[in-house]
């Protein structure tokens, strides 16, 4: 079981983060300062350190040196984003902005621990050159060690080849593929194999930020630029200076923000909201989408000039159902990871489970597979996992957040007053659609997500999957 150290001086945040991690099968220790951490623990023995940047006494970045190679995840507010990026240049493995979404934190922790586990036991110089310590184990292992993606089917081998060719360049890249196929993994591989690998990679989900805030978040703003702008702030493009900017679901970017982004690509400069001066930035852009940007451009929902700027290099990620035997290889990797988290090493898939995994269509792709395996591991009482434990029938095929949906409105004593909703005979997919259509006229996206027990990103993804368009005005516009 991975052992994580939390260093945070705010007791409420520290306790909440500890409970979150412990609920997800991590062993957790905590301290309120770097000095306290030094006095109580041998810091280098932890698998991961999660630390606030600003602490009483020494800053959180001191733990990078004290950890002696232990990855350090820095927590910071958007107001000190520039400092967070500087901490990455000092050796922090990543940063996460406060207040953070629980799913976002868990994904970051899992990714960092996975990368540490997969890192080859070779000298740092060899790792920097992308060489693996076990290249004789076949192309799949080499691809996983060098690029960080599991799978060896022909479409993926072709993708790996393109990644190696494209990564060393500064060309813009457009990654296309269905939701849940792993587009961010491809973006990280491109960054890690580029000359910018030591600089930050800033990831932004364009669908998860309200339209009224997206320009400020991306390009920053000056003091007084709008109501509530009490201080100037750097944007995420500026924070990515010298590194890589990854814009996920770029098809959701408003037209006004698209115009500003086009200026970044054409002129290599940005202008903060409310500013009359521009400043130069050196950013490589990687964008991703599951939508057809060319068609969106034809109907005026996406700028055609921006589309052609993005479409310098296009990488297509195949859906999981198109990857043949890769699905079983990925499932076994997830099984090993989940088994290690709960301290069991005797679990295996039964024949019926292997067949179900191989032949199911996986509409939610790799993300759905990961959650199905996690569910099966938690529920399994014997060493052999049967197909029914995967829960991949018609009712559960859209499930990717088991725990949050256990607390859907109407399923607990804290349910809303709309108890007349016929939830008992609905699948989770039907329930989601029913609830959103019923309440979106008088709830914001944030309120809908909170009531459903999911993140805004998850709410948006389910809207896309079920064909429920997001209202652009009225109560659902978060302001």
Coordinates of C-alpha atoms in Angstrom, one line a residue:
X1 CA 0.0 0.0 0.0
X2 CA 1.6 3.3 -1.1
X3 CA 2.6 5.6 1.8
X4 CA 1.9 9.3 1.3
X5 CA 3.0 12.2 3.4
X6 CA 0.8 15.3 3.6
X7 CA 2.4 18.6 4.7
X8 CA -0.2 21.3 5.1
X9 CA -0.6 23.9 7.9
X10 CA -4.4 24.3 7.5
X11 CA -5.9 21.6 9.7
X12 CA -9.2 21.4 7.8
X13 CA -7.6 20.9 4.4
X14 CA -5.0 18.4 5.9
X15 CA -7.7 16.3 7.6
X16 CA -10.0 16.3 4.5
X17 CA -7.2 15.3 2.2
X18 CA -6.1 12.5 4.6
X19 CA -9.7 11.1 4.7
X20 CA -9.9 11.3 0.9
X21 CA -6.7 9.3 0.4
X22 CA -7.4 6.8 3.2
X23 CA -10.8 6.1 1.6
X24 CA -8.9 5.2 -1.5
X25 CA -6.6 2.7 0.1
X26 CA -3.5 4.8 0.7
X27 CA -1.5 4.9 3.9
X28 CA -1.2 8.5 5.1
X29 CA 1.0 10.4 7.5
X30 CA 0.7 14.2 8.0
X31 CA 2.6 17.2 9.3
X32 CA 1.9 20.9 9.6
X33 CA 5.3 22.2 8.5
X34 CA 8.6 21.0 6.9
X35 CA 10.3 21.2 10.3
X36 CA 7.6 19.0 11.9
X37 CA 7.9 16.5 9.0
X38 CA 11.7 16.3 9.5
X39 CA 11.3 15.7 13.2
X40 CA 8.6 13.0 13.0
X41 CA 9.5 11.1 9.8
X42 CA 12.2 9.8 7.6
X43 CA 11.0 11.8 4.6
X44 CA 12.8 9.8 1.9
X45 CA 10.9 6.6 2.8
X46 CA 7.6 7.9 1.5
X47 CA 6.2 7.0 -1.9
X48 CA 4.8 10.5 -2.4
X49 CA 4.8 13.8 -0.7
X50 CA 1.8 16.2 -1.1
X51 CA 2.7 19.6 0.3
X52 CA 1.3 23.1 0.3
X53 CA 3.7 25.6 -1.3
X54 CA 3.4 28.3 1.5
X55 CA 4.1 26.9 4.9
X56 CA 5.2 28.3 8.2
X57 CA 9.0 28.4 8.2
X58 CA 10.5 26.7 5.2
X59 CA 8.4 26.5 2.0
X60 CA 7.1 23.2 0.6
X61 CA 9.8 23.1 -2.1
X62 CA 12.3 22.3 0.7
X63 CA 10.8 18.8 0.7
X64 CA 12.1 18.2 -2.9
X65 CA 15.7 18.1 -1.6
X66 CA 14.8 16.3 1.7
X67 CA 12.8 13.7 -0.2
X68 CA 16.0 12.5 -2.1
X69 CA 14.1 11.5 -5.2
X70 CA 10.6 11.0 -3.6
X71 CA 8.1 12.7 -5.9
X72 CA 6.6 15.9 -4.5
X73 CA 3.2 17.2 -5.5
X74 CA 2.8 20.9 -4.7
X75 CA -0.6 22.4 -3.8
X76 CA -1.1 26.1 -4.4
X77 CA -3.8 28.7 -5.2
X78 CA -4.2 30.1 -8.6
X79 CA -3.0 33.4 -7.2
X80 CA 0.5 31.9 -6.7
X81 CA 0.5 29.9 -10.0
X82 CA 3.8 31.4 -11.1
X83 CA 5.4 30.1 -7.9
X84 CA 4.0 26.7 -8.5
X85 CA 5.5 26.6 -12.0
X86 CA 8.8 27.7 -10.5
X87 CA 8.6 24.9 -8.0
X88 CA 8.3 22.4 -10.8
X89 CA 11.5 23.8 -12.3
X90 CA 13.1 23.1 -8.9
X91 CA 12.1 19.5 -9.1
X92 CA 8.5 19.1 -8.0
X93 CA 6.8 16.4 -10.1
X94 CA 3.6 18.4 -10.6
X95 CA 1.3 20.9 -8.9
X96 CA -2.4 21.1 -8.2
X97 CA -4.4 24.3 -7.7
X98 CA -6.5 24.8 -4.6
X99 CA -9.4 24.4 -4.1
X100 CA -9.0 21.1 -5.9
X101 CA -11.6 18.7 -7.1
X102 CA -11.4 15.3 -5.3
X103 CA -11.3 13.4 -8.6
X104 CA -8.5 15.7 -9.8
X105 CA -6.4 15.0 -6.7
X106 CA -6.9 11.2 -6.9
X107 CA -6.0 11.2 -10.6
X108 CA -2.9 13.2 -9.9
X109 CA -1.8 10.9 -7.1
X110 CA -2.5 7.7 -9.0
X111 CA -0.6 9.0 -12.1
X112 CA 2.4 10.0 -10.1
X113 CA 2.6 6.7 -8.2
X114 CA 2.1 4.8 -11.5
X115 CA 4.8 6.8 -13.2
X116 CA 7.2 6.1 -10.3
X117 CA 6.4 2.4 -10.3
X118 CA 6.9 2.2 -14.1
X119 CA 10.1 4.2 -14.1
X120 CA 12.9 1.9 -15.2
X121 CA 15.7 1.2 -12.7
X122 CA 18.3 2.8 -14.8
X123 CA 20.6 5.9 -14.3
X124 CA 18.9 9.2 -14.6
X125 CA 20.8 10.0 -17.8
X126 CA 19.4 6.9 -19.5
X127 CA 15.8 7.7 -18.4
X128 CA 16.2 11.2 -19.8
X129 CA 17.1 9.7 -23.2
X130 CA 14.0 7.5 -23.1
X131 CA 15.9 4.2 -22.7
X132 CA 14.3 1.5 -20.7
X133 CA 16.0 -1.1 -18.5
X134 CA 14.0 -3.9 -19.9
X135 CA 13.9 -3.3 -23.7
X136 CA 14.3 -7.1 -24.3
X137 CA 10.8 -7.7 -23.0
X138 CA 9.1 -6.7 -26.3
X139 CA 7.7 -3.7 -28.0
X140 CA 4.7 -3.4 -25.6
X141 CA 7.0 -3.1 -22.5
X142 CA 9.3 -0.7 -24.4
X143 CA 6.3 1.5 -25.4
X144 CA 5.0 1.4 -21.9
X145 CA 8.3 2.4 -20.3
X146 CA 9.3 5.0 -22.8
X147 CA 5.9 6.5 -23.7
X148 CA 3.8 5.5 -20.7
X149 CA 0.9 3.8 -22.6
X150 CA 0.0 0.1 -22.4
X151 CA -0.8 -1.8 -25.6
X152 CA 0.9 -3.3 -28.6
X153 CA -1.8 -3.6 -31.3
X154 CA -0.9 -2.2 -34.8
X155 CA -2.8 1.1 -34.4
X156 CA -1.0 1.8 -31.2
X157 CA 2.4 0.8 -32.6
X158 CA 1.8 3.3 -35.4
X159 CA 0.8 5.9 -32.8
X160 CA 4.0 5.3 -30.8
X161 CA 6.1 5.7 -34.0
X162 CA 4.4 9.1 -34.7
X163 CA 4.9 10.2 -31.1
X164 CA 8.6 9.6 -31.3
X165 CA 8.9 11.5 -34.5
X166 CA 6.7 14.5 -33.5
X167 CA 7.8 14.9 -29.8
X168 CA 11.2 16.5 -30.5
X169 CA 9.7 19.2 -32.7
X170 CA 7.8 22.4 -31.6
X171 CA 4.9 21.7 -34.0
X172 CA 1.4 22.1 -32.7
X173 CA -0.4 18.7 -32.3
X174 CA -4.1 17.9 -32.4
X175 CA -5.0 14.6 -30.6
X176 CA -8.3 13.1 -31.7
X177 CA -10.2 10.3 -30.1
X178 CA -13.3 9.4 -28.1
X179 CA -13.7 10.4 -24.4
X180 CA -11.7 8.1 -22.1
X181 CA -9.2 6.8 -24.7
X182 CA -6.2 8.4 -22.9
X183 CA -5.6 11.6 -24.9
X184 CA -3.8 13.3 -21.9
X185 CA -1.4 10.3 -21.8
X186 CA -0.4 11.0 -25.4
X187 CA 0.1 14.7 -24.6
X188 CA 2.3 13.8 -21.6
X189 CA 4.4 11.4 -23.8
X190 CA 4.9 14.2 -26.3
X191 CA 6.0 16.6 -23.6
X192 CA 8.2 14.1 -21.8
X193 CA 10.1 13.1 -25.0
X194 CA 10.5 16.8 -26.1
X195 CA 13.3 19.3 -25.4
X196 CA 10.7 21.0 -23.0
X197 CA 10.5 18.0 -20.7
X198 CA 12.1 19.8 -17.8
X199 CA 9.7 22.8 -18.2
X200 CA 6.1 22.6 -17.0
X201 CA 3.2 21.0 -18.9
X202 CA 0.0 22.9 -18.0
X203 CA -3.2 20.9 -18.6
X204 CA -6.5 22.6 -19.0
X205 CA -9.9 21.0 -19.6
X206 CA -11.7 23.7 -21.6
X207 CA -15.1 22.2 -20.8
X208 CA -14.6 22.3 -17.0
X209 CA -14.2 26.1 -16.8
X210 CA -17.2 28.4 -17.0
X211 CA -17.4 30.4 -20.2
X212 CA -17.3 33.7 -18.2
X213 CA -13.9 32.7 -16.6
X214 CA -12.1 30.9 -19.4
X215 CA -10.3 33.9 -20.9
X216 CA -9.1 35.1 -17.5
X217 CA -8.0 31.6 -16.6
X218 CA -6.0 31.1 -19.8
X219 CA -4.6 34.6 -20.4
X220 CA -4.7 36.2 -17.0
X221 CA -6.1 39.6 -16.1
X222 CA -5.1 42.9 -14.7
X223 CA -6.4 44.4 -11.4
X224 CA -9.8 45.9 -12.0
X225 CA -10.3 44.3 -15.3
X226 CA -13.8 43.1 -14.2
X227 CA -15.9 42.9 -11.0
X228 CA -14.0 40.9 -8.4
X229 CA -10.5 41.3 -10.1
X230 CA -8.9 42.7 -6.9
X231 CA -5.4 41.8 -8.0
X232 CA -3.6 41.0 -11.3
X233 CA -3.1 37.4 -12.0
X234 CA -1.0 35.4 -14.5
X235 CA -2.9 33.0 -16.8
X236 CA -2.3 29.4 -17.6
X237 CA -0.7 30.2 -21.0
X238 CA 1.8 32.4 -19.2
X239 CA 2.4 29.7 -16.6
X240 CA 3.3 27.3 -19.5
X241 CA 6.0 29.6 -20.8
X242 CA 9.0 27.6 -21.9
X243 CA 6.9 24.4 -21.7
X244 CA 3.8 22.8 -23.1
X245 CA 0.2 23.9 -22.9
X246 CA -2.3 21.0 -23.2
X247 CA -5.9 22.1 -24.0
X248 CA -8.3 19.2 -23.6
X249 CA -11.7 19.4 -25.3
X250 CA -10.6 22.4 -27.2
X251 CA -13.9 22.2 -29.2
X252 CA -15.6 23.7 -26.2
X253 CA -13.5 26.9 -26.2
X254 CA -15.6 30.0 -26.8
X255 CA -15.0 31.9 -30.0
X256 CA -13.6 35.0 -28.1
X257 CA -11.0 32.8 -26.4
X258 CA -10.2 31.1 -29.7
X259 CA -9.3 34.6 -31.1
X260 CA -6.9 35.2 -28.2
X261 CA -5.4 31.7 -28.6
X262 CA -4.9 32.3 -32.3
X263 CA -2.8 35.3 -31.5
X264 CA -0.6 33.2 -29.2
X265 CA 0.0 30.8 -32.1
X266 CA 0.6 33.4 -34.7
X267 CA 2.5 36.1 -32.8
X268 CA 3.9 34.1 -29.8
X269 CA 2.4 36.7 -27.4
X270 CA -0.5 37.2 -25.0
X271 CA -2.4 40.1 -23.6
X272 CA -4.0 39.8 -20.2
X273 CA -7.7 40.7 -19.9
X274 CA -7.8 44.4 -19.2
X275 CA -4.3 45.1 -20.4
X276 CA -3.1 47.2 -23.3
X277 CA 0.3 45.6 -23.4
X278 CA 1.3 42.3 -24.8
X279 CA 4.1 40.0 -23.7
X280 CA 6.0 37.3 -25.5
X281 CA 5.5 33.6 -24.5
X282 CA 7.3 30.5 -25.8
X283 CA 4.6 27.7 -25.6
X284 CA 4.1 24.5 -27.5
X285 CA 0.4 23.8 -27.9
X286 CA -1.1 20.3 -27.8
X287 CA -4.9 20.2 -28.2
X288 CA -7.3 17.3 -27.9
X289 CA -10.9 16.8 -28.8
X290 CA -13.5 14.1 -29.4
X291 CA -15.4 16.4 -31.8
X292 CA -15.0 17.0 -35.5
X293 CA -13.4 20.4 -35.5
X294 CA -13.5 20.7 -39.3
X295 CA -17.3 20.3 -39.3
X296 CA -17.6 22.7 -36.4
X297 CA -15.6 25.3 -38.4
X298 CA -17.9 24.9 -41.4
X299 CA -20.9 25.7 -39.3
X300 CA -19.2 28.7 -37.6
X301 CA -18.8 27.1 -34.1
X302 CA -15.0 26.9 -34.4
X303 CA -12.6 29.3 -36.1
X304 CA -11.3 27.9 -39.3
X305 CA -8.0 29.7 -39.1
X306 CA -7.4 28.3 -35.6
X307 CA -8.3 24.8 -36.8
X308 CA -5.6 24.9 -39.5
X309 CA -3.1 26.3 -37.0
X310 CA -3.9 23.4 -34.7
X311 CA -4.0 20.7 -37.4
X312 CA -0.3 20.8 -38.2
X313 CA 0.1 17.2 -36.8
X314 CA -3.0 15.1 -36.1
X315 CA -2.7 12.0 -34.0
X316 CA -5.7 9.6 -33.8
X317 CA -6.3 7.5 -30.7
X318 CA -8.2 4.3 -31.5
X319 CA -11.2 3.4 -29.3
X320 CA -10.7 0.6 -26.9
X321 CA -13.0 -1.7 -28.9
X322 CA -10.6 -1.3 -31.9
X323 CA -7.5 -2.4 -30.0
X324 CA -8.0 -6.2 -30.0
X325 CA -6.1 -8.0 -27.3
X326 CA -4.8 -4.7 -25.8
X327 CA -8.0 -4.6 -23.7
X328 CA -7.0 -7.7 -21.7
X329 CA -3.5 -6.4 -21.3
X330 CA -4.8 -3.1 -19.9
X331 CA -7.3 -4.9 -17.7
X332 CA -4.6 -7.0 -16.1
X333 CA -2.5 -3.9 -15.5
X334 CA -5.4 -2.3 -13.7
X335 CA -6.0 -5.5 -11.8
X336 CA -2.4 -5.5 -10.6
X337 CA -2.6 -1.9 -9.5
X338 CA -5.9 -2.2 -7.7
X339 CA -4.8 -5.4 -6.0
X340 CA -1.7 -3.7 -4.7
X341 CA -3.8 -0.9 -3.3
X342 CA -5.9 -3.2 -1.1
X343 CA -3.0 -5.6 -0.3
X344 CA -4.2 -8.7 -2.2
X345 CA -2.0 -10.6 -4.6
X346 CA -4.2 -13.6 -5.2
X347 CA -6.8 -12.0 -7.5
X348 CA -7.2 -13.1 -11.2
X349 CA -9.8 -12.8 -13.9
X350 CA -12.0 -15.9 -14.4
X351 CA -12.4 -17.2 -18.0
X352 CA -15.9 -15.6 -18.3
X353 CA -14.5 -12.3 -17.1
X354 CA -11.7 -12.4 -19.6
X355 CA -14.2 -13.1 -22.4
X356 CA -16.5 -10.3 -21.2
X357 CA -13.6 -7.9 -21.2
X358 CA -12.5 -8.9 -24.6
X359 CA -15.9 -8.7 -26.3
X360 CA -17.6 -5.8 -24.5
X361 CA -17.7 -2.6 -26.6
X362 CA -16.5 -0.3 -23.8
X363 CA -18.3 2.9 -24.8
X364 CA -16.5 4.7 -22.0
X365 CA -13.1 3.3 -23.3
X366 CA -10.1 2.9 -20.9
X367 CA -11.7 5.0 -18.2
X368 CA -14.7 2.7 -18.1
X369 CA -12.5 -0.3 -18.0
X370 CA -10.5 1.0 -15.1
X371 CA -13.6 1.7 -13.1
X372 CA -15.0 -1.7 -13.9
X373 CA -11.8 -3.4 -12.7
X374 CA -11.7 -1.3 -9.5
X375 CA -15.4 -2.2 -8.8
X376 CA -14.7 -5.9 -9.3
X377 CA -11.6 -5.9 -7.0
X378 CA -13.6 -4.2 -4.2
X379 CA -16.5 -6.6 -4.5
X380 CA -14.6 -9.8 -5.1
X381 CA -14.7 -12.3 -2.1
X382 CA -12.7 -15.1 -3.8
X383 CA -9.5 -15.1 -5.7
X384 CA -11.3 -15.4 -9.1
X385 CA -13.1 -12.4 -10.5
X386 CA -16.3 -13.4 -12.3
X387 CA -17.8 -11.5 -15.2
X388 CA -20.8 -10.3 -13.2
X389 CA -18.6 -8.4 -10.8
X390 CA -17.4 -6.2 -13.7
X391 CA -20.9 -4.7 -13.9
X392 CA -20.7 -4.1 -17.6
X393 CA -24.3 -4.8 -18.4
X394 CA -26.7 -2.3 -20.1
X395 CA -27.6 -0.6 -16.8
X396 CA -24.0 0.0 -15.7
X397 CA -22.3 0.6 -19.0
X398 CA -22.1 4.3 -18.5
X399 CA -20.8 4.1 -14.9
X400 CA -17.4 5.6 -14.2
X401 CA -18.0 7.0 -10.7
X402 CA -19.5 4.2 -8.6
X403 CA -19.1 5.9 -5.2
X404 CA -20.5 9.3 -6.2
X405 CA -23.6 7.8 -7.9
X406 CA -24.3 5.8 -4.8
X407 CA -25.3 9.1 -3.3
X408 CA -27.5 10.4 -6.1
X409 CA -30.4 12.6 -5.1
X410 CA -33.3 10.4 -4.2
X411 CA -31.0 7.6 -3.0
X412 CA -30.5 8.8 0.6
X413 CA -32.2 10.6 3.4
X414 CA -30.6 13.9 2.2
X415 CA -32.3 13.7 -1.1
X416 CA -34.0 16.8 -2.6
X417 CA -37.7 17.3 -2.3
X418 CA -38.4 15.9 -5.7
X419 CA -39.0 12.5 -4.2
X420 CA -41.7 11.8 -6.8
X421 CA -39.0 11.0 -9.4
X422 CA -39.3 7.4 -10.5
X423 CA -35.7 6.3 -9.7
X424 CA -36.2 2.7 -8.8
X425 CA -36.9 1.4 -12.3
X426 CA -34.4 3.6 -14.0
X427 CA -30.8 2.6 -15.0
X428 CA -28.1 5.0 -13.9
X429 CA -27.9 6.3 -17.4
X430 CA -31.7 7.0 -17.5
X431 CA -31.6 8.6 -14.0
X432 CA -28.8 10.9 -15.0
X433 CA -30.6 12.1 -18.1
X434 CA -33.9 12.4 -16.2
X435 CA -32.3 14.5 -13.4
X436 CA -30.4 16.8 -15.6
X437 CA -33.4 17.6 -17.9
X438 CA -35.6 18.0 -14.8
X439 CA -33.3 20.5 -13.0
X440 CA -31.1 22.3 -15.6
X441 CA -33.5 25.2 -16.0
X442 CA -33.1 26.3 -12.4
X443 CA -29.6 24.9 -11.4
X444 CA -26.2 26.0 -12.5
X445 CA -23.7 23.4 -13.8
X446 CA -21.9 23.5 -10.5
X447 CA -25.1 22.8 -8.6
X448 CA -26.1 20.0 -10.9
X449 CA -22.7 18.4 -10.5
X450 CA -22.8 18.7 -6.7
X451 CA -26.3 17.2 -6.5
X452 CA -25.2 14.3 -8.7
X453 CA -22.0 13.8 -6.7
X454 CA -19.7 14.2 -9.6
X455 CA -17.2 16.8 -10.9
X456 CA -18.1 19.4 -13.5
X457 CA -15.9 17.6 -16.0
X458 CA -17.7 14.3 -15.4
X459 CA -21.1 16.1 -15.8
X460 CA -19.9 17.6 -19.1
X461 CA -18.6 14.2 -20.3
X462 CA -21.9 12.5 -19.6
X463 CA -23.8 15.3 -21.3
X464 CA -21.7 14.6 -24.4
X465 CA -22.2 10.9 -24.2
X466 CA -25.9 11.1 -23.8
X467 CA -26.5 13.9 -26.2
X468 CA -27.8 16.4 -23.6
X469 CA -26.6 19.9 -24.7
X470 CA -25.5 22.3 -22.1
X471 CA -27.7 25.4 -21.8
X472 CA -25.8 28.5 -22.7
X473 CA -27.9 31.0 -20.8
X474 CA -30.3 31.3 -17.9
X475 CA -29.8 29.5 -14.6
X476 CA -27.2 27.1 -15.9
X477 CA -24.6 29.8 -16.7
X478 CA -22.2 29.9 -13.8
X479 CA -21.2 33.4 -13.1

